[in-house]
mmCIF file of C-alpha atoms and ligand atoms in Angstrom:
data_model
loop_
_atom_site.group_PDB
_atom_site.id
_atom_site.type_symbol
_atom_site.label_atom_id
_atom_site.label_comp_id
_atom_site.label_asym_id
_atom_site.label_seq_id
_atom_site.Cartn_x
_atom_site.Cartn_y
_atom_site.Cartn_z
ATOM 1 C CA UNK A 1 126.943 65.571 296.535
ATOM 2 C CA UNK A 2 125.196 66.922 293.533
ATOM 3 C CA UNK A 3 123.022 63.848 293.405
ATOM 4 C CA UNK A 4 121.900 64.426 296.708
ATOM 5 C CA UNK A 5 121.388 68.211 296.657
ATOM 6 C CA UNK A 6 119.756 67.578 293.156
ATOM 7 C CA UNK A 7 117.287 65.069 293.989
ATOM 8 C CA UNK A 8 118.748 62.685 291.214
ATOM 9 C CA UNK A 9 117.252 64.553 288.503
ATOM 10 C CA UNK A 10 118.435 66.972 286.128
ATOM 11 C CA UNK A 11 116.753 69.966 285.189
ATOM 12 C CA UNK A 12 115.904 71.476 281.515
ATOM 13 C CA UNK A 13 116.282 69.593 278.646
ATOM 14 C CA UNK A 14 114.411 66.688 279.842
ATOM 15 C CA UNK A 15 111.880 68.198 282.089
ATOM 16 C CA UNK A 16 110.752 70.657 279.270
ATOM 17 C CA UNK A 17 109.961 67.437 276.987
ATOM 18 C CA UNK A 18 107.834 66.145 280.330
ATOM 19 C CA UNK A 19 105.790 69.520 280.339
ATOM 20 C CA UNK A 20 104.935 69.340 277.102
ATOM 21 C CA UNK A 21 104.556 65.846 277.047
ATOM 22 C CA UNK A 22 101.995 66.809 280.160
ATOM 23 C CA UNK A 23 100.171 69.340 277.892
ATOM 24 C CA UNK A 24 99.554 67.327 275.282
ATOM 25 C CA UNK A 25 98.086 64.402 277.291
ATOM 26 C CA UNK A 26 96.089 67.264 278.568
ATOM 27 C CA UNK A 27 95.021 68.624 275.449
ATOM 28 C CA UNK A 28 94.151 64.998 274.594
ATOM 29 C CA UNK A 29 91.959 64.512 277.602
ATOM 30 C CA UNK A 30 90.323 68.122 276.801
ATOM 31 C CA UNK A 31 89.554 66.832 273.119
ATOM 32 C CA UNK A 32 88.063 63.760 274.539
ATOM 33 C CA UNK A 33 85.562 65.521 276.975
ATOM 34 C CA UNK A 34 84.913 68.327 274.351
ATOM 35 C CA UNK A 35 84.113 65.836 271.629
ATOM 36 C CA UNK A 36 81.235 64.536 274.355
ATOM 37 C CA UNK A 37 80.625 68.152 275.536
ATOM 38 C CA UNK A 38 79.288 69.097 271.789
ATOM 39 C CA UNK A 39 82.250 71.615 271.773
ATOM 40 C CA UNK A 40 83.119 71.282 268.000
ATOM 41 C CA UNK A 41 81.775 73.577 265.346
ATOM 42 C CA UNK A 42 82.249 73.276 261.663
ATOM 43 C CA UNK A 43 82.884 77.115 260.228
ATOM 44 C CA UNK A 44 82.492 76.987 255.218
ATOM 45 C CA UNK A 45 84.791 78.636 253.410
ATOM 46 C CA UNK A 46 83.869 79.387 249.677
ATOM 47 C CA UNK A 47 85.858 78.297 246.926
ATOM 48 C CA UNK A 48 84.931 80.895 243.972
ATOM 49 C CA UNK A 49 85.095 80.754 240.092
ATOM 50 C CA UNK A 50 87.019 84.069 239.048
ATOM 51 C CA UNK A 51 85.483 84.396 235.639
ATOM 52 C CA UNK A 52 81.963 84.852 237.424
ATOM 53 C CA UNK A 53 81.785 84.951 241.401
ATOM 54 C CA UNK A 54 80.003 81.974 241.343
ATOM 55 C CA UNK A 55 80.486 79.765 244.825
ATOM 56 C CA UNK A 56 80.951 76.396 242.900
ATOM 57 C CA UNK A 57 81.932 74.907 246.576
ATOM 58 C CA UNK A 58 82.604 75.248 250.169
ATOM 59 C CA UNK A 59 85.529 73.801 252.343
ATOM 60 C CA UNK A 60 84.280 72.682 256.330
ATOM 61 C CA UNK A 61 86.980 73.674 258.914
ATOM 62 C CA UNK A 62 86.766 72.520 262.550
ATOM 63 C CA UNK A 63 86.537 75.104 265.223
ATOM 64 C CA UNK A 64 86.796 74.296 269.061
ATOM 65 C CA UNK A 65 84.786 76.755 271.370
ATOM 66 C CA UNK A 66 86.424 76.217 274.436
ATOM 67 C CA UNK A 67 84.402 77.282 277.880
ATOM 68 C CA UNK A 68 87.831 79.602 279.140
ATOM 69 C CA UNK A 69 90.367 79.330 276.632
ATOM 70 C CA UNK A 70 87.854 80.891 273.172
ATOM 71 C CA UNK A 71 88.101 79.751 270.081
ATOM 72 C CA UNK A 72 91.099 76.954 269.671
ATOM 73 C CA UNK A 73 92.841 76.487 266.117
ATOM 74 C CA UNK A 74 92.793 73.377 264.390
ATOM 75 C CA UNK A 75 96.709 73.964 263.730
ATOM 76 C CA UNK A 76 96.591 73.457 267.664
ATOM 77 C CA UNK A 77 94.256 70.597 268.306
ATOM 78 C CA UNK A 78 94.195 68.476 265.064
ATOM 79 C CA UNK A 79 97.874 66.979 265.508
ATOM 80 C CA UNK A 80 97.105 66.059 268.929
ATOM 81 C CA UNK A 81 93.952 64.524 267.956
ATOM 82 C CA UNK A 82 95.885 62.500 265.063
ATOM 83 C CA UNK A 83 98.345 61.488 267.592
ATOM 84 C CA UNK A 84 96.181 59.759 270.201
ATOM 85 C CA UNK A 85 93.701 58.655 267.346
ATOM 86 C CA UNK A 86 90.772 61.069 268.585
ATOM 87 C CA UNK A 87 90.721 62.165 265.439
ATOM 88 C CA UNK A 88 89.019 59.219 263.993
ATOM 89 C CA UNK A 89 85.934 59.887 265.568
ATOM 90 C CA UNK A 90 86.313 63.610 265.450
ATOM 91 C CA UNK A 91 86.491 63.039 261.741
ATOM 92 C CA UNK A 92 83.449 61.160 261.016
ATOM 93 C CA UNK A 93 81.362 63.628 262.808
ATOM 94 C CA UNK A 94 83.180 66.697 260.870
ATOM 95 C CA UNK A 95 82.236 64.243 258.004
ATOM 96 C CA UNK A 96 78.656 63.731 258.633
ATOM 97 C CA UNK A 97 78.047 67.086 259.763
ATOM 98 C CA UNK A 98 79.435 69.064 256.447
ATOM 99 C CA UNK A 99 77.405 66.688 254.286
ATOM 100 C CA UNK A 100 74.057 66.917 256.198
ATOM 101 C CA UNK A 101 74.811 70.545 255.681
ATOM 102 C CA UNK A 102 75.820 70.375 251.782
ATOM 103 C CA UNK A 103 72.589 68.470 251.621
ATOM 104 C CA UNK A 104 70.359 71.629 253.361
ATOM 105 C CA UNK A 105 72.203 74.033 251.188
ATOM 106 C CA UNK A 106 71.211 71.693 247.995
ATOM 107 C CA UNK A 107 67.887 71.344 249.167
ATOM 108 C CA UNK A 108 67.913 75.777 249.670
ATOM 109 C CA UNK A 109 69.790 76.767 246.777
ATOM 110 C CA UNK A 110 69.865 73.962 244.105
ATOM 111 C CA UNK A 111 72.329 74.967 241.258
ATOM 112 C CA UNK A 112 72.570 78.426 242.285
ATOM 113 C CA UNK A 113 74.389 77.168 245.855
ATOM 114 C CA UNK A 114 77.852 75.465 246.374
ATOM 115 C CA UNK A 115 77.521 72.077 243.959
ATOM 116 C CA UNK A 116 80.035 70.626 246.496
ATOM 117 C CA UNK A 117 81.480 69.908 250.145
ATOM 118 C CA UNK A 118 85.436 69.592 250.611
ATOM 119 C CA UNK A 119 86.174 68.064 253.588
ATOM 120 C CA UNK A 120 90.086 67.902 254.953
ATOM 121 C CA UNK A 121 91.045 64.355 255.692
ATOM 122 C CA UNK A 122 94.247 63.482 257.865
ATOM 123 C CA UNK A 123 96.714 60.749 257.277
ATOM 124 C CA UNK A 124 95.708 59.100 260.310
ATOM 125 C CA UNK A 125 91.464 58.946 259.176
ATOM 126 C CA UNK A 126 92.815 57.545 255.653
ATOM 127 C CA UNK A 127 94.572 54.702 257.551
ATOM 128 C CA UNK A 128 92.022 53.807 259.240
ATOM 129 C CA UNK A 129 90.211 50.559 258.348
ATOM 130 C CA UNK A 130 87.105 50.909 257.141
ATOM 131 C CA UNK A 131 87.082 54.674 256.285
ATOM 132 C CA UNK A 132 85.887 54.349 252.552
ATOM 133 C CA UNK A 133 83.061 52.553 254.481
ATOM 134 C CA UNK A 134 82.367 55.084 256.590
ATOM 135 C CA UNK A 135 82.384 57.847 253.710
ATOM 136 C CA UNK A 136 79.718 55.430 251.556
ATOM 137 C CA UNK A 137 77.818 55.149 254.982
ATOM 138 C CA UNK A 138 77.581 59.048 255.250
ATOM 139 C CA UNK A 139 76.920 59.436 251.896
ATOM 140 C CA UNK A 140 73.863 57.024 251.852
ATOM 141 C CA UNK A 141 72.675 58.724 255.136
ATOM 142 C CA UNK A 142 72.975 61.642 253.968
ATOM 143 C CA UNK A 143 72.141 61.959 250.347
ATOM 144 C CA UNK A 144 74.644 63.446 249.592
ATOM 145 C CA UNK A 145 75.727 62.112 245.786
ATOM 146 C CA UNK A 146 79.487 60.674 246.064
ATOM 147 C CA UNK A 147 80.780 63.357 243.509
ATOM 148 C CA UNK A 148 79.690 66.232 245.395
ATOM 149 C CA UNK A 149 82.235 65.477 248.254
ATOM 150 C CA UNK A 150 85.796 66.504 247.430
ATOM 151 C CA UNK A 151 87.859 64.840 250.274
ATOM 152 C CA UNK A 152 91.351 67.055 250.674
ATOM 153 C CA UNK A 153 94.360 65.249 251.425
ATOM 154 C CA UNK A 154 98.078 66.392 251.812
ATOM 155 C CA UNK A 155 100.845 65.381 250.082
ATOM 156 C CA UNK A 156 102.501 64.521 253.174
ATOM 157 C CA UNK A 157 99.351 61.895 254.515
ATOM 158 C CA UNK A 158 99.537 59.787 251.057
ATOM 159 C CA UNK A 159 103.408 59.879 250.882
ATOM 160 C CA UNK A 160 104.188 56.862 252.980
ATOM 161 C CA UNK A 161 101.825 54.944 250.295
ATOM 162 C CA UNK A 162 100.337 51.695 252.017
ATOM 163 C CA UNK A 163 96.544 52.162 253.517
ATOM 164 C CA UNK A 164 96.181 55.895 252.975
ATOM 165 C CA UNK A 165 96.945 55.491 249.160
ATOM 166 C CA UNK A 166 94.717 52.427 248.744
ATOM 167 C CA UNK A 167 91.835 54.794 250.847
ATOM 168 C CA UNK A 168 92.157 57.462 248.365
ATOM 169 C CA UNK A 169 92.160 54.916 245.194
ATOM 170 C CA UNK A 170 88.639 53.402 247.105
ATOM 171 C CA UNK A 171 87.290 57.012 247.372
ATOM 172 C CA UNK A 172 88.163 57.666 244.155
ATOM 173 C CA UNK A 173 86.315 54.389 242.807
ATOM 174 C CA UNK A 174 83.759 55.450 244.778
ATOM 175 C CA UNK A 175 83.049 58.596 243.014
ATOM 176 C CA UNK A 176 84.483 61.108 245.378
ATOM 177 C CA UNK A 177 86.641 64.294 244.183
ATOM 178 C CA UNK A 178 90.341 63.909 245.455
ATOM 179 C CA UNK A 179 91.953 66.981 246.353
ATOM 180 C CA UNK A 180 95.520 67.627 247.411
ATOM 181 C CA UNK A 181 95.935 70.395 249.378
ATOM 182 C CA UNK A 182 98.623 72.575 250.377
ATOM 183 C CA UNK A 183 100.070 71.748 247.095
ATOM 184 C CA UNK A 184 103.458 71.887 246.006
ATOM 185 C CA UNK A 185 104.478 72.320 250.293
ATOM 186 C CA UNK A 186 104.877 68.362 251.290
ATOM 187 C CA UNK A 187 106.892 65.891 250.052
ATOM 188 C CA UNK A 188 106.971 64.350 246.556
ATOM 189 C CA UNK A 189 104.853 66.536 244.800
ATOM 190 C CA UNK A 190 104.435 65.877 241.503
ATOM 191 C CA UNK A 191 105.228 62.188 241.401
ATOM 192 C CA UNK A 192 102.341 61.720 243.755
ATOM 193 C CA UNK A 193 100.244 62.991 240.646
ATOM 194 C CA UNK A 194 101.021 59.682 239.047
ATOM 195 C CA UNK A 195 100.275 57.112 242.003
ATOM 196 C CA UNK A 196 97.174 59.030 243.196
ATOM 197 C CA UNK A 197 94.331 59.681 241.635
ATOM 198 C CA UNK A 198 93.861 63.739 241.975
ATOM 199 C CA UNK A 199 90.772 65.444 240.467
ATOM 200 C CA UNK A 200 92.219 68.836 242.055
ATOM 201 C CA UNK A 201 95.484 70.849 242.839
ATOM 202 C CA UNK A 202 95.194 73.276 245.839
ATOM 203 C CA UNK A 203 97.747 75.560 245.220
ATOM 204 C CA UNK A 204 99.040 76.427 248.286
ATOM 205 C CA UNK A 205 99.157 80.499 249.874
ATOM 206 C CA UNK A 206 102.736 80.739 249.840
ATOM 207 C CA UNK A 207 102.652 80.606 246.346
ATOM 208 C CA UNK A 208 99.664 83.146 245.893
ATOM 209 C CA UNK A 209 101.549 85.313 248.512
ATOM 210 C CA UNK A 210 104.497 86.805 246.223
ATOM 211 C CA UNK A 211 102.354 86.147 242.918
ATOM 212 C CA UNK A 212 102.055 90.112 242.443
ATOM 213 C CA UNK A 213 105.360 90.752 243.540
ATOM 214 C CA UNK A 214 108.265 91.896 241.015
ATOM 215 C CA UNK A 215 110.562 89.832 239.716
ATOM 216 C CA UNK A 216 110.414 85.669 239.384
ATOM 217 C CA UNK A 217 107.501 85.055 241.851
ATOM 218 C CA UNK A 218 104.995 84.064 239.803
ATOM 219 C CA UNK A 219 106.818 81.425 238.405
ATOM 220 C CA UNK A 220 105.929 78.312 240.920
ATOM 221 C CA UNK A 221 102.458 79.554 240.854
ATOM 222 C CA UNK A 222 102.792 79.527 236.647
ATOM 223 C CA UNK A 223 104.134 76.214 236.453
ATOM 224 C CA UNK A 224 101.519 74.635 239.087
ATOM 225 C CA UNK A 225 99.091 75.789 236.629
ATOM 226 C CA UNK A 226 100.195 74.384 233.612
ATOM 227 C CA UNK A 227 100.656 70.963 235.269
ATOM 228 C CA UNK A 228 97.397 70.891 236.185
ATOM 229 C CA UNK A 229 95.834 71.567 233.150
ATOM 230 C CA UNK A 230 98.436 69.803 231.402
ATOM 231 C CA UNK A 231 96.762 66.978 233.157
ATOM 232 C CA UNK A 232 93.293 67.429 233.316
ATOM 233 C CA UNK A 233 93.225 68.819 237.192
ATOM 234 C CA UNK A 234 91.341 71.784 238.361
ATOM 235 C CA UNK A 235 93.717 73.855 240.665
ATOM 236 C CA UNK A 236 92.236 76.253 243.277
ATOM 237 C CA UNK A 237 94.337 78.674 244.450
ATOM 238 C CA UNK A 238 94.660 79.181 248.674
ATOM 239 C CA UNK A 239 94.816 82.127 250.492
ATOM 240 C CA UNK A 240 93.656 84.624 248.126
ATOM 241 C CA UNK A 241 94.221 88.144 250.459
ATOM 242 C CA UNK A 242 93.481 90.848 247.549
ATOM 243 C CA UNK A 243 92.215 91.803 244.584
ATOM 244 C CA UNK A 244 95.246 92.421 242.722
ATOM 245 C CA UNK A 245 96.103 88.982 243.868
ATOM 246 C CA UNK A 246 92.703 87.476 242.280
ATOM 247 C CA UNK A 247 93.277 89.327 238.677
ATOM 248 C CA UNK A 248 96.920 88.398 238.820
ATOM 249 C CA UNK A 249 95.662 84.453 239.241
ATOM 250 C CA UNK A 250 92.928 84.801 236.889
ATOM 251 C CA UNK A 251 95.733 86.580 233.841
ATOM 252 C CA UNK A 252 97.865 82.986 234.992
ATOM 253 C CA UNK A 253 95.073 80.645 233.677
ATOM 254 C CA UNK A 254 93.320 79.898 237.114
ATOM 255 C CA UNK A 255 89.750 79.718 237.720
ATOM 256 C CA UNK A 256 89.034 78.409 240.948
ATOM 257 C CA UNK A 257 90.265 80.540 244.195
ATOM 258 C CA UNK A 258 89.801 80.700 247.994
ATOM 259 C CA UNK A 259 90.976 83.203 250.463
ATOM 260 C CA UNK A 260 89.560 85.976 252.717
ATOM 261 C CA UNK A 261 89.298 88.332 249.683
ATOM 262 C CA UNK A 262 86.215 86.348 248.739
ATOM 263 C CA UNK A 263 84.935 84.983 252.138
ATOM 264 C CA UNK A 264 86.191 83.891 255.514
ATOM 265 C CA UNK A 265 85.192 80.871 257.331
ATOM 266 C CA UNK A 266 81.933 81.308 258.946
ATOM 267 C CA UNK A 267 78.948 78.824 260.865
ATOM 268 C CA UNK A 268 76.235 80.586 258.653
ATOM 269 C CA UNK A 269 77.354 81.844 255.163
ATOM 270 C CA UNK A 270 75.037 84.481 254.143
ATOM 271 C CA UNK A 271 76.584 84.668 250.375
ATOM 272 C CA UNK A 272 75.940 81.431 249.521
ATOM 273 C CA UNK A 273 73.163 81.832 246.604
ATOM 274 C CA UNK A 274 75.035 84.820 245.301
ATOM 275 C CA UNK A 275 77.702 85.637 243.619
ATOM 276 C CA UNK A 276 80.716 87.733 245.068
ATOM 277 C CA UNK A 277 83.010 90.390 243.796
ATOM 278 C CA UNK A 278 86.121 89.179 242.730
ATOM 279 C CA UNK A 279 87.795 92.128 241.066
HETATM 280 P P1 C2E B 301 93.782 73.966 255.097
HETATM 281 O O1 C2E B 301 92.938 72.783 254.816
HETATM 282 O O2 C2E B 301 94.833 74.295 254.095
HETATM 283 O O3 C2E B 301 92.747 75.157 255.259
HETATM 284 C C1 C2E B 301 93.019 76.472 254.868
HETATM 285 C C2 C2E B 301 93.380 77.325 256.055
HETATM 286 O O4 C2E B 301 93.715 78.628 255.615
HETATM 287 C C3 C2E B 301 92.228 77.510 257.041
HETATM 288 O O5 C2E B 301 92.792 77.666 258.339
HETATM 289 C C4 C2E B 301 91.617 78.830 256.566
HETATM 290 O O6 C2E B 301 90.870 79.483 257.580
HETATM 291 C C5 C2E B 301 92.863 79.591 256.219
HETATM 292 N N1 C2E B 301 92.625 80.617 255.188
HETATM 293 C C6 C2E B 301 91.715 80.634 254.190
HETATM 294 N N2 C2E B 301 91.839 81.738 253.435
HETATM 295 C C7 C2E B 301 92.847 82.461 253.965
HETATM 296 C C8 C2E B 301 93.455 83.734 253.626
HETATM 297 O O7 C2E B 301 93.087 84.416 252.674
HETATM 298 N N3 C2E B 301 94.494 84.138 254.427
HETATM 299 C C9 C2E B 301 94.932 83.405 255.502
HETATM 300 N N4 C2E B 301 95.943 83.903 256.216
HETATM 301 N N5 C2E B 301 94.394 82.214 255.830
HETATM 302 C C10 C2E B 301 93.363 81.746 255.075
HETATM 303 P P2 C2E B 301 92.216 76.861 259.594
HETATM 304 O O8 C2E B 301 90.729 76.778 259.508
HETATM 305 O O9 C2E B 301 92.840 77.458 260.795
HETATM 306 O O10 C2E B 301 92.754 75.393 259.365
HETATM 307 C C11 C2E B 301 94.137 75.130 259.388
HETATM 308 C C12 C2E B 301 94.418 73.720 258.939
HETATM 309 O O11 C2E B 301 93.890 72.777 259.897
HETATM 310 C C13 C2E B 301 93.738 73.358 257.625
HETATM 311 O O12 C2E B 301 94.496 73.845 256.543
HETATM 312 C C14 C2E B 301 93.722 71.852 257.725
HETATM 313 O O13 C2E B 301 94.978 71.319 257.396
HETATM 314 C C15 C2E B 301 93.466 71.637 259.216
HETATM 315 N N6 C2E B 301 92.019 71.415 259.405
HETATM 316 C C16 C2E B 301 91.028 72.336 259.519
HETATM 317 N N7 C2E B 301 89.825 71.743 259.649
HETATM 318 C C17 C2E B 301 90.060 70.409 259.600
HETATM 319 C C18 C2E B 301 89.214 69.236 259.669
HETATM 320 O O14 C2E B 301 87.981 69.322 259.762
HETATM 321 N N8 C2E B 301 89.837 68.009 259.615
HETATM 322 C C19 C2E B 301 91.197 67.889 259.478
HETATM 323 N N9 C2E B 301 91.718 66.656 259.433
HETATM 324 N N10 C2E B 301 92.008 68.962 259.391
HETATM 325 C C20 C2E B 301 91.452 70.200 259.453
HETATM 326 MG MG1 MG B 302 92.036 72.101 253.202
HETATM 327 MG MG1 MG B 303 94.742 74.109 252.147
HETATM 328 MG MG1 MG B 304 96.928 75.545 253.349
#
């Protein structure tokens, strides 16, 4: 009796994995048509040296202005992408377009600009055939020199080892900065610093969060600096909010930080050239 006044089919559970299941294929479609619509921005963040104020780089993040829905968040958009493999060619164009724009900004500023582009990578770009060839293609097309790209990975994307470690290894080889970001968050952390090549730590905001809080919470952010300069790594600290945060960071040993007290993420930086505040 229940079957029949039920259709056959339950309800919850089940039905709520469907919806979202619908979503995302949605989403996906909506990716698709946007990537062909020219609905992707890039948006630089700098990445400062505290002793000075000097922008020594800038980090490209992907914005989607969607028609109705504003501006979408990569949080929202760039899993789905990496799950129906979107992201591949999303990638190389967030690729070519943050180095044909490191290349205009070397061209404007010379050594008084950003001496380098860091560009996030996901695990599903890195295990893609071919993407070291893609990143030398770029490169060449670009003029860009291979050392002033820094390609950001996450601890989590090169933990599996296999293609994405042997893509980071090529990169490396190549002449191109390794980064891992959100450090100290993913899996594995400081055994990865053994099987990949780093050239930087980014230290990631929950750590910078507490740092001028009472009590023991500088210590992960203390001890993420002396491994990296124990081994030779710069670190750049994430997320940097305040000033009190920036000193505090700066009395720790760091050098290199990033975080709305210095700069937000914008299409047209009008700081780059200059220096900022950091105290
Ligand atoms: P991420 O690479 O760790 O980038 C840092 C994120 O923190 C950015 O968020 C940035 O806007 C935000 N942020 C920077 N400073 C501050 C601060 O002081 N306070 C706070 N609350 N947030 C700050 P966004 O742009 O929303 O990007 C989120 C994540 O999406 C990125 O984290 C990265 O994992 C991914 N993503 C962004 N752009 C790309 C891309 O072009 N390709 C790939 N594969 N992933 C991307
Ligand atoms: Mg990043
Ligand atoms: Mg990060
Ligand atoms: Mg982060």
């Amino acid at each position: 009796a229940a079957k029949a006044a039920g259709g056959g089919r339950h309800r919850g559970y089940s039905d709520d994995l469907d919806a979202r299941a619908g979503e995302q294929a949605k989403l996906g479609a909506e990716i698709r048509a946007a990537l062909d619509l020219g609905q992707f921005r890039v948006v630089y963040q700098p990445i400062v040296s505290l002793p000075d104020g000097r922008i020594v780089s800038v980090e490209a993040l992907v914005r989607w202005e969607h028609p109705e829905r504003g501006l979408i968040s990569p949080a929202e958009f760039i899993p789905v992408a990496e799950q129906n493999g979107l992201i591949v060619e999303l990638g190389a164009w967030i690729l070519r377009t943050a180095c044909s724009q490191a290349v205009v900004w070397r061209n404007e500023f010379g050594e008084a600009g950003p001496q380098r582009m860091s560009v996030n990578v996901s695990a599903r770009q890195l295990a893609e055939p071919g993407f070291t060839a893609l990143v030398a293609e770029v490169l060449a097309w670009t003029g860009l020199a291979a050392h002033q790209l820094i390609v950001e990975v996450t601890e989590t994307a090169v933990f599996g080892g296999g293609l994405a470690v042997q893509a980071v290894k090529d990169l490396h080889e190549l002449g191109v900065k390794i980064a891992l970001d959100d450090f100290g968050t993913g899996h594995s952390s400081l055994g990865l610093l053994q099987t990949v090549p780093v050239d930087i730590l980014k230290v990631d905001k929950s750590f910078v969060d507490t740092i001028t809080m009472a009590g023991r919470h500088a210590v992960i952010a203390t001890a993420l600096i002396q491994v990296s300069s124990g081994l030779g790594l710069m670190a750049v600290a994430e997320g940097v909010e305040t000033a009190e945060q920036a000193a505090e960071l700066y009395r720790l040993g760091y050098r290199l930080a990033q975080g709305y007290h210095f700069g937000r993420p914008v299409a047209e930086p009008d700081f780059l050239g200059t220096r900022v505040a950091v105290g």
